[in-house]
Amino acid sequence: MRSVASAPGKVILFGEHFVVYGTKAILCAIDKRITATSQFLDERKIRIKSKLGDAEFDLDTSTNPEFISNKFMKPFLHIAKEALQEFNENRGIEITLESDILAGIGLGSSSAACVATAASVAGLFSKRSKEEILSRSIESERTVFEDVSGADSSISTFGGLMSYSKDGYEKINSKNDISLIIANSNQIHNTKEVVLKVREFKKKNERLFAEMCEQENKLVKDALSAIKENDLNKLGSLMLKNQEMLEKINVSTDKLDLLIKEAVKTSYGAKITGAGGGGCIISLVDKSNLSNTLENLKKISDCFVAKIDFDGLRYSR
Ligand code: MEV
């Protein structure tokens, strides 16, 4: 028996980093997915297969140091082990991951992989609600990164547009003609390292950081009304304000700045998305300026148009 589930990647429209400290963020699921396929193994092993490498963990000896120290594999091992224990199952599990999204570029591939894996493994036993899958996914992410806000897993699970804070999420009903161009700096980043760097910044600048959190909350509030009013000019200029804040906390890079400079020549606004320190920028466009912006960005980056994914977690391809 095979159990297949897939979950979308994401962009953060507003509020990355500050969301870790309790402010609101706005996120959007994108039409690029990660698919997880699980099946039982007769041997008591957990096997993970993916483009980033394969790994195998022996459940009886528990002595695979490579697996235990492998940050990429740890969440999947956690999900599979917990499920076997919960259902008192004496076999093993093989999980195969396939992805439309490159890892380490700020598009939520790790969270989408955790959501898809949690659902696909659960599907071998009994289907779970999206809320249960989400909580398993966040728990598994925290085996490598305790500070994770849960924002990425939430949008990947439920899809669409949402505002998120550690107190919960709210779906945003939008019929806007929003399209985003995503441009990759080709600088791979490590989210955990960038979040830790921001934590250092916060420690050294407590008062400034607290003020910035307030500003971010205000930005998110204004952005929510701009989305409601379908005011792309306003939304774009708020994105630029958010970008200024991300620059202040030192998560931009020269390449990201260059991409943003190019993007704002023709689009409504642009900013880093996700942790920064590399990864991608997003640029807000509609039919009127999509092709110009895409052409310009293509000259200096790998870029593509992203649409909103409204499904979130899906149980089969
Ligand atoms: C990463 O996509 C978003 C961050 O805000 C971290 C998090 O929310 O856990 C940088």
XYZ file of C-alpha atoms and ligand atoms in Angstrom:
327
model
C 0.000 0.000 0.000
C 1.232 3.460 -0.917
C 0.023 6.672 0.627
C 0.595 9.876 -1.354
C 0.191 13.470 -0.156
C 1.442 16.784 -1.447
C 1.718 20.295 -0.034
C 2.541 23.666 -1.609
C 5.473 25.980 -1.021
C 4.885 29.542 0.064
C 5.941 33.135 -0.068
C 5.787 35.570 2.814
C 4.212 38.828 1.680
C 4.806 40.593 5.000
C 6.349 39.937 8.377
C 9.077 37.282 8.123
C 11.424 37.238 11.119
C 9.196 39.553 13.185
C 6.610 36.741 13.237
C 9.093 34.677 15.282
C 8.661 37.311 18.039
C 4.867 37.411 17.986
C 3.911 39.905 15.255
C 1.503 39.078 12.443
C 2.671 37.958 9.011
C 0.850 37.579 5.687
C 1.588 34.476 3.674
C 0.523 33.024 0.362
C 0.740 29.412 -0.849
C 2.189 29.050 -4.354
C 1.532 26.625 -7.190
C 4.731 24.616 -6.643
C 4.463 21.424 -4.585
C 6.330 18.776 -2.687
C 4.972 15.250 -2.906
C 5.615 12.531 -0.323
C 4.915 8.854 -1.005
C 5.047 6.429 1.920
C 4.904 2.670 2.035
C 5.541 0.006 4.650
C 8.806 -1.940 4.679
C 9.025 -5.471 6.051
C 12.345 -4.567 7.705
C 12.271 -2.343 10.796
C 13.869 0.595 9.026
C 13.027 4.145 8.103
C 14.249 4.927 4.607
C 14.100 8.403 3.070
C 14.667 8.925 -0.651
C 14.978 12.381 -2.153
C 17.013 14.429 -4.622
C 18.979 15.779 -1.653
C 20.165 12.267 -0.848
C 18.947 8.966 0.570
C 19.219 7.772 4.164
C 18.292 4.713 6.158
C 17.748 4.354 9.880
C 17.683 0.997 11.651
C 14.919 1.101 14.272
C 16.363 -1.792 16.314
C 19.946 -0.622 16.606
C 19.181 3.128 16.370
C 22.839 3.599 15.498
C 22.908 5.489 12.282
C 24.881 8.621 13.244
C 24.672 10.030 9.735
C 20.877 10.000 9.916
C 20.681 11.282 13.478
C 22.918 14.273 12.737
C 21.389 14.954 9.320
C 19.234 18.035 9.829
C 17.405 17.511 6.575
C 16.315 13.979 7.512
C 15.538 14.437 11.213
C 11.935 15.717 10.896
C 10.970 12.828 8.594
C 12.512 10.293 10.929
C 10.559 11.858 13.790
C 7.256 11.691 11.890
C 7.748 8.042 10.860
C 8.933 6.861 14.291
C 6.055 8.574 16.108
C 3.488 7.021 13.753
C 4.932 3.495 14.124
C 4.897 3.866 17.891
C 1.405 5.325 18.071
C -0.089 2.484 16.032
C 2.079 -0.207 17.590
C 3.291 -1.191 14.136
C 6.281 -3.499 13.976
C 7.371 -2.789 10.396
C 9.345 0.055 8.820
C 8.448 2.912 6.455
C 9.958 4.204 3.226
C 9.274 7.826 2.316
C 10.032 9.216 -1.147
C 10.060 12.972 -1.633
C 9.674 14.732 -4.979
C 9.796 18.498 -5.264
C 8.952 21.314 -7.690
C 10.819 23.675 -5.341
C 14.554 24.024 -4.833
C 15.632 23.714 -1.205
C 17.142 26.645 0.708
C 15.702 29.491 -1.352
C 12.998 30.768 0.989
C 9.996 29.147 -0.683
C 9.040 26.904 2.205
C 10.320 23.601 0.857
C 11.233 22.235 4.316
C 7.814 22.969 5.775
C 5.977 21.702 2.690
C 8.042 18.495 2.898
C 7.107 18.085 6.576
C 3.398 18.690 5.906
C 3.362 16.295 2.931
C 5.312 13.646 4.868
C 3.147 13.931 7.989
C 0.026 13.449 5.831
C 1.448 10.673 3.693
C 2.718 8.694 6.700
C -0.568 9.223 8.577
C -2.397 7.964 5.486
C -0.769 4.536 5.916
C -2.751 4.150 9.143
C -5.773 6.444 9.124
C -6.393 9.857 7.576
C -5.939 12.840 9.894
C -7.511 16.277 9.905
C -5.467 19.151 8.482
C -5.124 20.583 12.017
C -3.585 17.335 13.269
C -1.203 17.159 10.307
C -0.176 20.757 10.923
C 0.629 20.147 14.561
C 2.705 17.046 13.664
C 4.516 18.967 10.990
C 5.449 21.842 13.317
C 6.520 19.351 16.010
C 8.808 17.620 13.481
C 10.312 20.925 12.295
C 11.094 21.804 15.901
C 13.365 18.738 16.143
C 15.867 20.786 14.129
C 14.795 24.337 14.731
C 13.090 25.137 18.012
C 12.303 28.771 17.164
C 10.277 28.021 14.042
C 7.123 30.169 14.101
C 4.870 27.620 12.399
C 3.875 30.152 9.734
C 5.289 28.188 6.784
C 3.674 24.888 7.787
C 0.327 26.612 8.363
C 0.107 28.159 4.900
C 1.350 24.944 3.317
C -1.403 22.989 5.079
C -4.333 25.292 4.395
C -3.266 27.069 1.165
C -4.546 30.418 -0.152
C -3.679 33.676 1.573
C -3.578 33.999 5.345
C -2.483 36.195 8.183
C -0.572 34.310 10.826
C 0.745 34.945 14.293
C 1.732 32.515 17.014
C -1.812 33.027 18.393
C -3.316 31.501 15.257
C -4.105 32.069 11.616
C -6.903 33.702 9.675
C -7.760 32.957 6.053
C -7.895 36.027 3.793
C -10.622 35.850 1.184
C -9.258 37.649 -1.817
C -10.433 37.654 -5.396
C -7.565 39.922 -6.407
C -5.728 39.584 -9.650
C -2.481 39.219 -7.725
C 0.430 37.628 -9.457
C 3.912 37.449 -8.111
C 7.188 37.086 -9.904
C 9.703 35.140 -7.897
C 13.359 35.781 -8.699
C 16.105 33.601 -7.276
C 19.390 35.151 -6.138
C 20.975 31.698 -6.453
C 22.473 32.281 -3.017
C 21.482 29.286 -0.884
C 20.612 30.239 2.673
C 20.078 28.397 5.907
C 16.898 29.650 7.603
C 18.019 28.646 11.068
C 21.307 30.550 10.750
C 19.588 33.686 9.468
C 16.992 33.533 12.277
C 19.800 33.199 14.833
C 21.560 36.191 13.296
C 18.373 38.222 13.719
C 18.134 37.052 17.311
C 21.642 38.478 17.894
C 20.544 41.752 16.301
C 17.515 41.827 18.615
C 19.692 41.184 21.694
C 21.911 44.134 20.825
C 19.005 46.436 19.876
C 16.101 45.444 22.140
C 14.319 48.799 22.082
C 14.722 49.348 18.338
C 13.548 45.801 17.651
C 10.436 46.279 19.810
C 9.622 49.441 17.838
C 10.151 47.568 14.592
C 7.744 44.845 15.726
C 5.118 47.528 16.292
C 5.810 48.989 12.840
C 5.496 45.530 11.325
C 2.102 44.996 12.966
C 0.952 48.336 11.553
C 2.298 47.392 8.089
C 0.406 44.108 8.198
C -2.795 45.894 9.236
C -2.453 48.358 6.336
C -1.586 45.531 3.952
C -4.724 43.652 4.966
C -6.865 46.652 4.052
C -4.938 47.143 0.790
C -5.682 43.517 -0.110
C -9.341 44.009 0.762
C -9.515 47.171 -1.346
C -7.532 45.511 -4.165
C -5.139 48.476 -4.046
C -1.979 47.111 -5.630
C -0.176 50.467 -5.580
C -0.605 50.659 -1.818
C 0.272 46.999 -1.317
C 3.454 47.407 -3.375
C 4.613 50.459 -1.447
C 3.989 48.622 1.842
C 6.156 45.774 0.529
C 8.962 48.251 -0.045
C 8.583 49.552 3.524
C 8.797 45.974 4.758
C 11.938 45.504 2.674
C 13.531 48.545 4.371
C 12.934 46.861 7.718
C 14.474 43.616 6.501
C 17.502 45.576 5.338
C 17.782 47.161 8.804
C 17.975 43.734 10.440
C 20.681 42.783 7.924
C 19.001 39.934 6.098
C 19.339 41.416 2.613
C 22.364 40.884 0.356
C 23.811 42.865 -2.564
C 22.296 40.391 -5.026
C 18.848 40.613 -3.391
C 19.088 44.434 -3.404
C 19.966 44.355 -7.086
C 16.980 42.118 -7.916
C 14.653 44.398 -5.953
C 16.016 47.504 -7.669
C 15.332 45.927 -11.065
C 11.890 44.632 -10.054
C 10.572 47.967 -8.783
C 11.290 49.659 -12.106
C 8.138 48.086 -13.543
C 6.227 46.314 -10.744
C 4.118 47.604 -7.836
C 6.699 46.636 -5.236
C 9.217 43.982 -4.286
C 10.875 42.484 -1.239
C 12.781 39.502 0.059
C 10.588 36.540 0.881
C 11.397 34.155 3.716
C 14.526 34.287 5.807
C 16.724 36.284 3.403
C 20.516 36.088 3.488
C 20.037 34.720 -0.044
C 17.031 32.931 -1.488
C 14.366 34.785 -3.439
C 12.615 38.089 -3.878
C 8.965 38.534 -4.784
C 7.657 41.229 -7.031
C 3.992 42.246 -7.125
C 2.478 42.496 -10.606
C -0.796 42.203 -12.489
C -1.605 41.787 -16.177
C -0.445 45.329 -16.935
C 3.180 44.910 -15.867
C 3.804 41.168 -15.642
C 5.663 40.640 -18.935
C 7.867 43.752 -18.626
C 8.924 42.811 -15.131
C 9.521 39.195 -16.060
C 11.653 40.163 -19.055
C 13.792 42.554 -17.021
C 14.319 40.113 -14.179
C 15.108 37.288 -16.590
C 18.186 39.210 -17.736
C 19.723 38.931 -14.262
C 18.100 35.941 -12.534
C 16.181 32.687 -12.712
C 12.619 33.799 -12.251
C 9.073 32.582 -12.715
C 5.476 33.668 -12.236
C 3.727 32.221 -9.197
C 0.017 31.905 -8.721
C -1.836 31.372 -5.457
C -2.449 27.710 -4.567
C -5.859 27.505 -2.905
C -5.796 23.796 -2.003
C -3.000 23.475 0.535
C -2.439 19.874 1.614
C -3.786 17.294 -0.836
C -4.032 13.603 -0.169
C -3.128 12.391 -3.610
C -1.519 13.776 -6.702
C 11.035 31.574 7.088
O 10.319 31.229 5.918
C 10.270 32.577 7.883
C 10.964 33.073 9.168
O 10.101 34.095 9.685
C 11.137 31.966 10.186
C 9.829 31.462 10.782
O 8.789 32.125 10.680
O 9.888 30.396 11.429
C 12.305 33.715 8.856
